[in-house]
Structures are given as structure tokens and as C-alpha cells.
Coordinates of C-alpha atoms and ligand atoms in Angstrom, one line a residue:
M1 CA 0.0 0.0 0.1
K2 CA 2.9 2.3 0.8
E3 CA 4.7 3.9 -1.9
S4 CA 7.7 1.8 -2.7
G5 CA 11.3 3.2 -3.2
K6 CA 12.6 6.6 -2.3
K7 CA 11.4 9.9 -3.6
E8 CA 13.7 12.6 -5.1
I9 CA 13.5 16.2 -5.6
W10 CA 15.9 17.4 -8.5
F11 CA 17.7 20.6 -8.5
V12 CA 18.4 22.3 -11.6
A13 CA 20.1 25.5 -12.2
G14 CA 19.8 27.7 -15.1
S15 CA 22.8 29.5 -16.8
Q16 CA 24.3 30.3 -20.1
H17 CA 27.5 30.3 -22.0
L18 CA 28.0 34.1 -22.2
Y19 CA 30.3 34.3 -19.2
G20 CA 32.8 31.4 -19.9
E21 CA 33.3 27.9 -18.7
E22 CA 34.8 28.7 -15.3
A23 CA 31.4 30.7 -14.6
I24 CA 29.4 27.7 -15.2
K25 CA 31.4 25.5 -13.3
Q26 CA 31.2 27.9 -10.3
V27 CA 27.4 27.8 -10.9
G28 CA 27.5 24.3 -10.6
R29 CA 29.5 24.2 -7.5
N30 CA 27.1 26.7 -5.9
A31 CA 24.0 24.9 -6.9
K32 CA 25.3 21.6 -5.6
E33 CA 25.9 23.3 -2.1
I34 CA 22.6 24.7 -1.9
A35 CA 21.0 21.3 -3.2
D36 CA 23.0 19.5 -0.5
T37 CA 22.0 22.0 2.2
L38 CA 18.4 21.6 1.3
D39 CA 18.7 17.8 1.2
N40 CA 20.0 18.0 4.9
S41 CA 17.4 20.4 5.9
S42 CA 14.9 18.9 8.5
A43 CA 12.2 20.9 7.0
I44 CA 12.3 19.1 3.6
P45 CA 11.2 15.5 3.9
L46 CA 12.5 14.3 0.5
Q47 CA 16.1 13.8 -0.9
V48 CA 17.3 16.8 -2.8
I49 CA 19.7 15.9 -5.5
F50 CA 21.6 18.3 -7.7
K51 CA 21.3 17.3 -11.3
C52 CA 22.7 19.9 -13.7
V53 CA 23.3 23.4 -14.9
G54 CA 21.0 23.9 -18.0
T55 CA 22.6 26.1 -20.4
T56 CA 21.1 25.2 -23.8
S57 CA 17.6 24.2 -25.0
E58 CA 18.9 20.6 -25.7
E59 CA 20.2 20.2 -22.0
I60 CA 17.1 21.5 -20.4
R61 CA 14.7 19.6 -22.6
S62 CA 16.8 16.4 -21.8
I63 CA 16.7 16.8 -18.0
C64 CA 13.0 17.5 -18.4
L65 CA 12.3 14.4 -20.1
E66 CA 14.6 12.4 -17.9
A67 CA 12.5 13.8 -15.0
N68 CA 9.4 12.5 -16.4
N69 CA 10.6 9.0 -16.9
A70 CA 12.2 8.9 -13.5
P71 CA 9.8 7.0 -11.2
E72 CA 11.7 8.2 -8.1
C73 CA 11.5 12.0 -9.2
A74 CA 8.7 13.7 -7.5
G75 CA 9.4 17.1 -8.7
L76 CA 12.2 19.8 -9.5
I77 CA 13.6 23.0 -7.9
I78 CA 14.5 25.5 -10.5
W79 CA 16.8 28.5 -10.2
C80 CA 18.8 30.7 -12.3
H81 CA 22.0 31.5 -10.7
T82 CA 22.8 33.9 -13.8
F83 CA 20.9 35.4 -16.5
S84 CA 19.4 32.5 -18.6
P85 CA 17.7 33.4 -21.7
A86 CA 14.4 31.7 -21.2
K87 CA 13.4 30.7 -24.8
M88 CA 15.7 27.9 -24.0
W89 CA 13.4 26.8 -21.4
I90 CA 10.2 26.4 -23.8
G91 CA 11.0 23.1 -25.0
G92 CA 11.8 21.4 -21.8
L93 CA 9.1 23.1 -19.9
S94 CA 6.5 22.1 -22.4
A95 CA 7.4 18.6 -22.1
L96 CA 7.9 18.6 -18.1
K97 CA 5.0 16.6 -16.6
K98 CA 6.5 16.8 -13.0
P99 CA 5.6 19.6 -10.6
F100 CA 8.4 22.1 -10.1
V101 CA 8.9 25.1 -7.7
H102 CA 10.8 28.2 -8.7
L103 CA 13.5 28.9 -5.9
H104 CA 14.1 32.6 -6.3
T105 CA 17.2 32.8 -4.3
Q106 CA 21.0 34.1 -4.6
F107 CA 24.1 32.1 -3.5
H108 CA 25.5 34.9 -1.4
R109 CA 23.3 36.3 1.3
D110 CA 25.1 39.7 1.6
L111 CA 26.4 42.1 -0.7
P112 CA 30.1 42.3 -0.6
W113 CA 29.9 46.1 -0.8
S114 CA 33.6 46.9 -0.6
E115 CA 34.6 44.2 -2.9
I116 CA 31.7 43.9 -5.5
D117 CA 33.0 44.2 -9.3
M118 CA 31.4 43.6 -12.6
D119 CA 32.5 39.6 -12.4
Y120 CA 30.5 39.3 -9.1
M121 CA 27.5 41.0 -10.8
N122 CA 27.7 38.7 -13.9
L123 CA 27.9 35.6 -11.8
H124 CA 25.2 36.5 -9.2
Q125 CA 22.3 37.7 -11.2
A126 CA 19.3 35.6 -10.1
A127 CA 17.7 39.0 -9.4
H128 CA 17.0 39.3 -13.2
G129 CA 17.8 35.7 -14.4
D130 CA 14.8 34.4 -12.4
R131 CA 12.5 37.1 -13.5
E132 CA 13.3 36.2 -17.1
F133 CA 12.6 32.5 -16.2
G134 CA 9.5 33.7 -14.3
F135 CA 8.3 35.5 -17.4
M136 CA 8.4 32.3 -19.5
C137 CA 6.6 30.4 -16.7
T138 CA 3.8 32.8 -16.8
R139 CA 3.8 33.3 -20.6
M140 CA 3.3 29.5 -20.8
R141 CA 0.5 29.7 -18.2
L142 CA 2.4 27.1 -16.0
E143 CA 1.4 26.5 -12.4
R144 CA 4.1 26.3 -10.1
K145 CA 5.2 27.6 -6.7
V146 CA 7.6 30.6 -6.3
V147 CA 9.6 30.6 -3.1
V148 CA 11.6 33.7 -2.5
G149 CA 14.4 34.2 0.1
H150 CA 18.0 33.2 0.9
W151 CA 18.4 29.4 0.8
Q152 CA 19.8 29.1 4.4
D153 CA 16.6 31.0 5.7
G154 CA 14.7 28.8 7.8
D155 CA 11.3 30.1 6.2
V156 CA 12.5 29.4 2.7
Q157 CA 13.4 25.8 3.7
E158 CA 10.0 25.4 5.2
R159 CA 8.1 26.7 2.0
L160 CA 10.3 24.3 0.0
G161 CA 9.4 21.7 2.5
W162 CA 5.6 22.1 2.3
W163 CA 5.9 22.0 -1.5
A164 CA 7.8 18.8 -1.3
R165 CA 5.4 17.3 0.7
A166 CA 2.6 18.4 -1.8
A167 CA 4.9 16.7 -4.5
S168 CA 5.2 13.5 -2.5
G169 CA 1.4 13.2 -2.1
W170 CA 1.1 14.2 -5.8
H171 CA 3.6 11.5 -6.8
A172 CA 1.9 8.8 -4.6
L173 CA -1.3 9.8 -6.0
Q174 CA -0.4 8.8 -9.7
S175 CA -0.5 5.2 -9.3
A176 CA -3.0 5.0 -6.2
K177 CA -5.7 2.2 -6.4
I178 CA -9.1 3.0 -4.4
C179 CA -11.3 0.0 -3.7
R180 CA -15.0 0.8 -3.7
I181 CA -16.4 -1.9 -1.6
G182 CA -20.3 -1.5 -2.2
D183 CA -21.6 1.5 -4.1
N184 CA -22.6 4.8 -2.9
M185 CA -25.1 5.5 -0.1
R186 CA -28.2 5.6 -2.1
E187 CA -29.4 9.0 -3.2
V188 CA -26.4 10.9 -1.8
S189 CA -24.9 13.6 -4.4
V190 CA -21.8 14.9 -3.1
T191 CA -20.0 11.7 -2.7
E192 CA -20.7 10.9 -6.4
G193 CA -18.4 12.0 -9.3
D194 CA -16.9 11.2 -12.5
K195 CA -14.1 8.4 -12.0
V196 CA -12.8 8.8 -15.4
A197 CA -12.2 12.5 -15.1
A198 CA -10.7 11.9 -11.6
E199 CA -8.1 9.5 -13.1
A200 CA -7.3 11.8 -16.0
R201 CA -6.9 14.6 -13.4
F202 CA -5.3 13.1 -10.4
G203 CA -3.9 9.8 -11.6
Y204 CA -5.7 7.6 -9.0
S205 CA -8.2 4.9 -10.2
V206 CA -11.2 3.8 -8.6
N207 CA -12.8 0.6 -9.0
G208 CA -15.7 -1.3 -7.4
F209 CA -16.0 -4.5 -5.6
G210 CA -19.0 -6.6 -4.3
V211 CA -18.9 -6.9 -0.5
G212 CA -18.9 -10.5 -1.0
D213 CA -15.3 -10.4 -2.3
L214 CA -14.5 -9.0 1.1
V215 CA -16.5 -11.4 3.1
E216 CA -14.5 -14.2 1.7
Y217 CA -11.3 -12.6 3.1
V218 CA -13.2 -12.0 6.6
N219 CA -14.2 -15.6 6.9
G220 CA -10.8 -16.7 5.7
S221 CA -8.9 -15.7 8.9
S222 CA -7.7 -18.4 11.2
A223 CA -8.6 -18.6 15.0
K224 CA -5.1 -18.1 15.9
E225 CA -4.7 -14.9 14.0
V226 CA -8.0 -13.5 15.6
G227 CA -6.7 -14.5 19.2
E228 CA -3.4 -12.7 18.5
L229 CA -5.1 -9.6 17.0
C230 CA -7.5 -9.3 20.0
A231 CA -4.6 -9.6 22.6
R232 CA -2.9 -6.8 20.6
Y233 CA -6.0 -4.7 21.0
E234 CA -5.8 -5.2 24.7
E235 CA -2.2 -4.0 24.6
E236 CA -2.8 -0.9 22.4
Y237 CA -6.2 0.2 23.8
D238 CA -8.2 0.6 26.9
V239 CA -10.6 -2.2 26.2
V240 CA -13.8 -2.3 28.1
P241 CA -14.1 -5.4 30.2
E242 CA -17.0 -6.9 28.4
L243 CA -14.9 -7.0 25.1
R244 CA -11.7 -8.4 26.7
K245 CA -10.9 -12.2 26.6
G246 CA -13.5 -13.9 29.0
G247 CA -15.7 -11.0 28.9
A248 CA -19.4 -11.5 27.8
R249 CA -19.2 -9.7 24.5
H250 CA -15.6 -10.9 23.5
A251 CA -17.1 -12.6 20.4
S252 CA -18.1 -9.3 19.1
L253 CA -14.4 -8.1 19.4
Q254 CA -13.3 -11.3 17.5
D255 CA -15.7 -10.4 14.7
G256 CA -14.0 -7.1 14.7
A257 CA -10.7 -8.7 14.3
R258 CA -11.7 -10.9 11.7
I259 CA -13.1 -7.8 9.6
E260 CA -9.8 -6.1 10.3
L261 CA -7.7 -9.1 9.0
G262 CA -9.9 -9.7 6.2
L263 CA -10.0 -6.0 5.0
R264 CA -6.2 -5.8 5.3
A265 CA -5.7 -8.9 3.4
F266 CA -8.2 -7.9 0.8
L267 CA -6.6 -4.4 0.2
N268 CA -3.0 -5.8 0.3
D269 CA -3.9 -8.2 -2.7
R270 CA -5.1 -5.4 -4.6
D271 CA -2.1 -3.0 -3.9
A272 CA -4.7 -0.6 -2.7
A273 CA -4.0 2.9 -1.4
G274 CA -7.6 3.4 0.1
F275 CA -11.1 2.0 0.1
T276 CA -14.7 2.9 0.8
T277 CA -17.5 1.0 2.5
T278 CA -21.1 1.7 2.9
F279 CA -23.5 0.6 5.6
E280 CA -26.2 -0.1 3.0
D281 CA -24.2 -2.9 1.7
L282 CA -22.8 -5.2 4.4
H283 CA -24.3 -8.7 3.1
G284 CA -22.1 -11.4 5.1
L285 CA -20.3 -8.8 7.5
K286 CA -21.5 -9.1 11.0
Q287 CA -20.9 -5.3 11.8
L288 CA -20.1 -2.3 10.0
P289 CA -16.3 -2.0 9.8
G290 CA -15.5 0.4 12.5
L291 CA -12.5 -0.4 14.4
A292 CA -10.7 -2.1 11.4
V293 CA -11.3 1.3 9.3
Q294 CA -9.7 3.3 12.2
R295 CA -6.7 1.1 12.4
L296 CA -6.2 1.1 8.6
M297 CA -6.5 4.9 8.5
R298 CA -3.7 5.0 11.3
D299 CA -1.5 2.9 8.9
G300 CA -1.9 5.3 6.1
Y301 CA -4.8 4.0 3.9
G302 CA -7.3 6.4 2.8
F303 CA -10.9 5.9 3.6
G304 CA -14.2 7.5 2.6
A305 CA -17.4 6.4 4.2
E306 CA -20.6 5.7 2.3
G307 CA -18.7 5.2 -1.0
D308 CA -17.0 8.6 -0.9
W309 CA -14.0 7.6 -3.1
K310 CA -12.9 11.3 -3.8
T311 CA -12.5 11.6 0.2
A312 CA -10.4 8.3 0.4
A313 CA -8.3 9.3 -2.3
L314 CA -7.7 12.9 -0.6
L315 CA -7.0 11.2 2.8
Y316 CA -4.4 8.9 1.3
T317 CA -2.7 12.0 -0.3
M318 CA -2.8 13.8 2.9
K319 CA -1.3 10.9 4.7
V320 CA 1.5 10.9 2.4
M321 CA 1.8 14.6 2.6
G322 CA 2.1 14.3 6.6
E323 CA 4.6 11.5 6.6
G324 CA 6.9 11.8 9.6
L325 CA 5.1 14.9 11.3
T326 CA 3.8 14.6 14.8
G327 CA 0.0 14.9 14.9
G328 CA -2.8 13.2 12.6
T329 CA -5.1 13.3 9.7
S330 CA -8.4 11.5 9.6
F331 CA -11.8 11.1 7.7
M332 CA -14.2 13.4 9.4
E333 CA -17.8 14.5 9.1
D334 CA -19.3 17.8 10.2
Y335 CA -21.8 16.2 12.5
T336 CA -23.8 18.6 14.8
Y337 CA -23.4 22.2 16.2
H338 CA -23.4 24.1 19.5
L339 CA -24.7 27.5 18.5
H340 CA -24.5 29.4 21.8
P341 CA -24.3 33.1 21.4
K342 CA -21.0 33.2 23.1
G343 CA -19.5 30.9 20.8
H344 CA -20.5 28.8 17.9
K345 CA -18.6 25.3 17.6
V346 CA -18.8 22.2 15.4
L347 CA -18.8 18.7 16.7
G348 CA -17.1 16.6 14.2
A349 CA -17.4 12.8 14.4
H350 CA -18.7 9.9 12.3
M351 CA -20.7 6.8 12.9
L352 CA -17.4 5.1 13.7
E353 CA -14.6 5.7 11.3
I354 CA -12.4 8.4 12.9
C355 CA -8.6 7.7 12.5
E356 CA -6.8 7.1 15.8
S357 CA -3.8 9.2 14.6
I358 CA -5.6 12.3 16.0
A359 CA -6.5 10.8 19.3
A360 CA -5.6 12.7 22.6
G361 CA -4.2 9.7 24.7
K362 CA -4.9 6.1 24.6
P363 CA -8.2 5.4 22.7
K364 CA -10.8 3.3 24.5
L365 CA -12.1 0.3 22.7
E366 CA -15.9 0.0 23.2
I367 CA -19.0 -1.6 21.9
H368 CA -22.5 0.2 21.3
P369 CA -25.6 -0.5 19.2
L370 CA -25.7 1.4 15.9
G371 CA -29.2 2.3 14.7
I372 CA -28.4 2.0 11.1
G373 CA -27.2 -0.7 9.0
G374 CA -29.1 -3.3 10.7
K375 CA -26.2 -5.5 11.7
E376 CA -24.9 -6.4 15.1
D377 CA -23.3 -3.8 17.4
P378 CA -19.9 -2.7 15.9
V379 CA -16.7 -2.4 18.0
R380 CA -15.0 1.1 17.7
L381 CA -12.2 3.1 19.1
V382 CA -13.5 6.1 21.3
F383 CA -11.3 9.2 21.8
D384 CA -11.2 13.0 22.0
V385 CA -8.9 15.4 20.0
N386 CA -6.5 17.8 21.6
S387 CA -7.0 21.4 21.1
G388 CA -4.8 23.4 18.4
S389 CA -4.8 24.3 15.0
A390 CA -6.1 22.1 12.1
V391 CA -7.6 22.3 8.6
N392 CA -10.5 20.5 7.0
A393 CA -10.4 19.9 3.3
T394 CA -12.8 18.4 0.7
V395 CA -12.8 17.9 -3.0
V396 CA -15.9 18.1 -4.8
D397 CA -16.9 17.1 -8.4
L398 CA -18.7 20.2 -10.0
G399 CA -19.4 18.4 -13.1
N400 CA -17.0 20.3 -15.3
R401 CA -14.2 20.2 -12.9
F402 CA -12.9 19.6 -9.3
R403 CA -12.7 22.1 -6.6
L404 CA -10.7 21.7 -3.6
V405 CA -12.3 23.6 -0.5
V406 CA -10.2 24.3 2.7
N407 CA -11.1 25.6 5.9
E408 CA -8.5 26.8 8.7
V409 CA -10.0 25.7 12.1
E410 CA -8.9 25.7 15.8
V411 CA -9.7 22.6 17.7
V412 CA -11.1 23.3 21.3
D413 CA -11.9 21.4 24.4
A414 CA -15.5 20.2 24.8
D415 CA -17.4 22.5 27.2
E416 CA -18.2 19.5 29.2
A417 CA -17.5 15.8 29.2
L418 CA -19.3 13.7 26.6
P419 CA -19.9 10.4 28.7
K420 CA -22.9 9.2 26.5
L421 CA -21.4 9.9 23.2
P422 CA -20.1 6.5 21.6
V423 CA -17.7 7.8 18.9
A424 CA -14.4 9.4 18.5
R425 CA -15.1 13.4 18.2
A426 CA -13.5 16.6 17.8
V427 CA -14.8 20.0 18.5
W428 CA -13.6 23.0 16.6
K429 CA -14.2 26.7 15.9
P430 CA -13.7 27.3 12.3
K431 CA -12.0 30.7 11.0
P432 CA -12.7 33.3 10.7
D433 CA -15.9 32.6 12.6
F434 CA -18.5 29.9 12.4
K435 CA -21.1 31.8 10.4
T436 CA -18.7 33.1 7.7
S437 CA -17.0 29.6 7.4
A438 CA -20.2 27.6 7.1
A439 CA -21.9 29.9 4.6
S440 CA -18.4 30.0 2.6
W441 CA -18.3 26.3 2.7
I442 CA -21.8 25.9 1.5
Y443 CA -21.6 28.5 -1.3
A444 CA -18.4 26.6 -2.3
G445 CA -20.4 23.3 -2.5
G446 CA -18.0 21.6 0.0
S447 CA -19.1 18.2 1.3
H448 CA -19.9 17.0 4.7
H449 CA -17.0 14.6 4.5
P450 CA -13.8 16.8 5.1
I451 CA -10.4 15.4 5.8
F452 CA -9.4 16.9 9.1
S453 CA -5.5 17.2 9.7
K454 CA -3.7 18.4 12.8
V455 CA -0.3 18.2 10.8
L456 CA -1.0 19.8 7.4
T457 CA -1.4 23.5 6.4
S458 CA -3.5 25.4 4.0
E459 CA -0.3 26.2 2.1
V460 CA 0.7 22.5 1.2
L461 CA -3.0 22.1 0.1
E462 CA -2.6 25.1 -2.1
D463 CA 0.6 23.7 -3.6
F464 CA -1.1 20.5 -4.1
A465 CA -4.2 22.1 -5.9
A466 CA -1.7 23.8 -8.2
M467 CA 0.0 20.6 -9.1
A468 CA -3.5 19.2 -9.9
G469 CA -4.4 22.2 -11.7
I470 CA -7.6 22.6 -9.8
E471 CA -9.4 25.4 -8.1
M472 CA -8.7 25.7 -4.3
V473 CA -11.3 28.0 -2.2
L474 CA -9.5 28.7 1.1
I475 CA -11.7 29.9 4.1
N476 CA -9.5 31.5 6.8
E477 CA -9.0 34.5 8.9
Q478 CA -9.2 36.8 6.1
T479 CA -12.4 35.4 4.4
T480 CA -15.5 37.3 3.9
V481 CA -18.7 35.8 2.5
S482 CA -19.0 38.6 -0.1
E483 CA -15.5 38.0 -1.4
I484 CA -15.9 34.4 -1.6
R485 CA -19.1 34.7 -3.7
K486 CA -17.2 36.8 -6.1
E487 CA -14.2 34.4 -6.0
L488 CA -16.5 31.4 -6.9
R489 CA -18.1 33.3 -9.7
F490 CA -14.6 34.4 -11.3
G491 CA -13.3 30.8 -10.8
E492 CA -16.3 29.4 -12.7
V493 CA -15.2 31.6 -15.7
Y494 CA -11.4 31.2 -15.2
Y495 CA -11.6 27.3 -15.0
H496 CA -13.9 27.0 -17.7
A497 CA -11.9 29.0 -20.1
A498 CA -8.2 28.2 -18.5
K499 CA -7.5 25.5 -21.3
G500 CA -7.7 28.3 -23.9
F501 CA -5.1 30.4 -21.9
S502 CA -2.6 27.6 -22.0
F503 CA 0.5 28.3 -24.0
A504 CA 0.3 25.3 -26.4
G505 CA -3.5 25.2 -26.6
Ligands
MN601 MN1 -20.9 10.2 6.4

């Protein structure tokens, strides 16, 4: 399920032959030093490898084609150390299929005021070399991130780090397989969409499976495997006594373990990155998968409930983007509200399936009835989420294109304990305020199934949207409803016409 092999970011410097061979060698040495520093930066999760100094159309086209064909290359950092006439970039950038970031930096941080001469000026002229390169990118209507500042600056490395995380998620998505077990929850609209358009746009594929295919796996697990997994549950969680070995309802925990073993094996055999379930199609399963889904999300699988495959794909991508960071990312649902005049809040949860990566402390493993689905009581992890900043994100299919909607939120403590609520939950205050957030989200057509992340920022999602060439509507501290409504109208025109603006038509 996890991506195999390591991912690399390639560092390419632009120059030209006007200044002599020694200048190009110096550009190469300096570019390598920058690439090595970025490679060692803790802010950048992928390897950064210096590749070449591009000085001709042929060299540049060659490295771009090489990047396209290199499975390990997730993207490129491009920087023009000297002036680099940008017509030489047309062929390469036209062919380039990998994301790139334009790093607008300079080798030396400070001007050598008393020493500076024309040799220095000619060598260190990213100030206009990068503007020439930037013009060509804009002339070609290429989506890219522009990061500005000295390469040793922590902020610059952080900006590049978020971009690298977006590139890593994008890279993973290109070959991701989503298993849709059962179809959609009947009559629901936002979880539907065009799977062909999604594969063409994002790279991932979605294919359907009958729940019977899964049931065979669930029934195939051995008593020994089930026993071992139940023992592991008792180590990892605070298991209620009735579910423990010897407890009155231990058989339900064993059923839950069987579902996890079966689902894991099913997904593993299909090399899947994510999956969906639906409570309306559970033939042959004793319980709606709850605990199993929670644990699979923790391990990096994407998930969407009720057949929501776009959400499963987005969760998988965001899991990859957040690899190695402390915190968590989960499937979520805006469930119910606290509309007190002194502070409106959202209580987020789902019937069962919230990822334990966002849990505050050790989750409790409990069993409770589930009023829908018509099956036996499902086992599930119950927990709260610590306060702090988070984002909610969703992708919707508007019929002619996809839109990413993102809302920055602040997780807060519940006003009181929630002793009767039998599911994992988070309470948050959306930015800029509840009314503006909810109205904006609704105008944007955002779904009720966001991906909730305590580790990612809206910046990485913006970088991701640029890579995918999709619209992103950001709801944050600066948002007003009237501006969002205008933005949505402008976006409707722009994304309809954007193909006509592209350089090559
Ligand atoms: Mn739901």
C-alpha cells in the first residue's frame, strides 16, 4: 500500500555560456552546495539531488524528459543563478510533466559592498535571471510555486518543505488504487463524481468490488490470527471489560478482528491505497467495519464512508503529505453544532470511522448499538482530540471540474465531558468565525466529509491544488462571504476558460 522506493527532488540551475566555462563550473558548485543543504534540511522530507546546470535548449529538454521518466522523481527545484535566456526553457517546460518550484534565491546572502565588481555582478544575477525565467513560466501559463529568499533562511526551507510534501502526495496519487467496496449510499450526491475525469486529473483509479469479495477474506482468517489480534487490541487500547478475553461480548471483538484481518488482506492483494465502505451494503459482514477502518487509516490507508471515493483518495494523499510529522489526519464529518451566542462550535465525528492518529491519549475500545445498517453492534475506538490548529479539506466534483475547499479551524476542548457519546469526536471553531465559514463552505459546495488534519497547513494543500491544476477555495481568517461569492463566480469563468489560456492550446 505504501509507496515503494525513495522519492527525490531534482535541483536544476539555469545559466548560459556568455560568461565562460569557469563561470558555469562555479554555478554548478554553488548549486550543488544549495541542493546539499536543502537535502540535509529537516524541513524538507524528500532527498534533494543536484542534477545539472542547464545552458542550452537541448540540455534543458533532456533533463525534463529524464525527470518525466524517472519513477523516483517527485518534482524539480529550478533556480537561475545567472541570467538564463528563457526561450531555451520552452521545449523542456512544455514537455515537463512533474511539478516544479521556482526557487528565487542567490548564492551569497549579503552584498560584498567593498569588493563588488562586474565579475561578481555577472555571476550572481538571479535577481534578473529568475525574472526572465518567471516571465516564461507565466507566458506559458504554467502552475508552479515561487519561493523567495536566501536558501539558508529557515522560512525558505519551510516553504520548500511544504511544497515537497505536496509533491510527495501528488507522486503517490499517480499510481494509487482506491477500492470501492459496495456502491454509494443511495441518493447521496456529493459523494458521487466522474471516476474517469478523476483518473485523468489526479492519476488515481477507483474500481468497485462487491462486498462478497471482502467477506471471503473475512471468513478466511484463522482462529490463531484472530486471537493474536485481540490480544494486541488489549495492549494498545483501553478495552472495556465486556470485550476483553473472557468478557461477555468478547465474540464481538473477535468479529471486529476478523473484519480487520480480512480487510487488510483484501486491500493488500489489490495493492490498494484506499477504500470505501457503505452501511447499506454489508451482506455477509456481521458488523459495519469500524475499528478495522480506524486502524487502517492509522496505517496510512485512505478511507471514505458511504462510497465516498474522492475523500478516500484525498485522505491517502494527505497521509503521504504528512508522513513523519507529529499529529494526525483523519476522515471526518461535520456532525452537529453548538450555536450558543458566546461561541458557535462544530462537533465533528462519524458513525465510527475516525482515525486514531488524531487521538488525545490512549483510545478506549468500546461496543455500542448502531441504529443504522441493520447489523450487530460494531466495536469502535472512542477518543477526544487535543486542542490546537487544524484544517478541513474536501474535493468536490462540479461536473466540469474538481474544486478543493479548505477551511482553517481551531480545535477546542468540549465545554463538558461527553459520557454518552459512543464515537471519537473533535470540537472546533472554524475561521474566521462559524457563520462566515459555514456560509462560505456551503456556497463553495464543500462536502460534509472533510479530511481533518492536525499536521498539514493550507499552504501544502494550495501547492497540491496547483500541481493538480484545480481550483482551491480557502476559508481562513481573511475570508468574507461577499469576497468568496465573487471568487466563486470568477473561478467559474477562469476554470471554464483556462484551457484556452494555455501556452500550447
Ligand atoms: Mn458520512
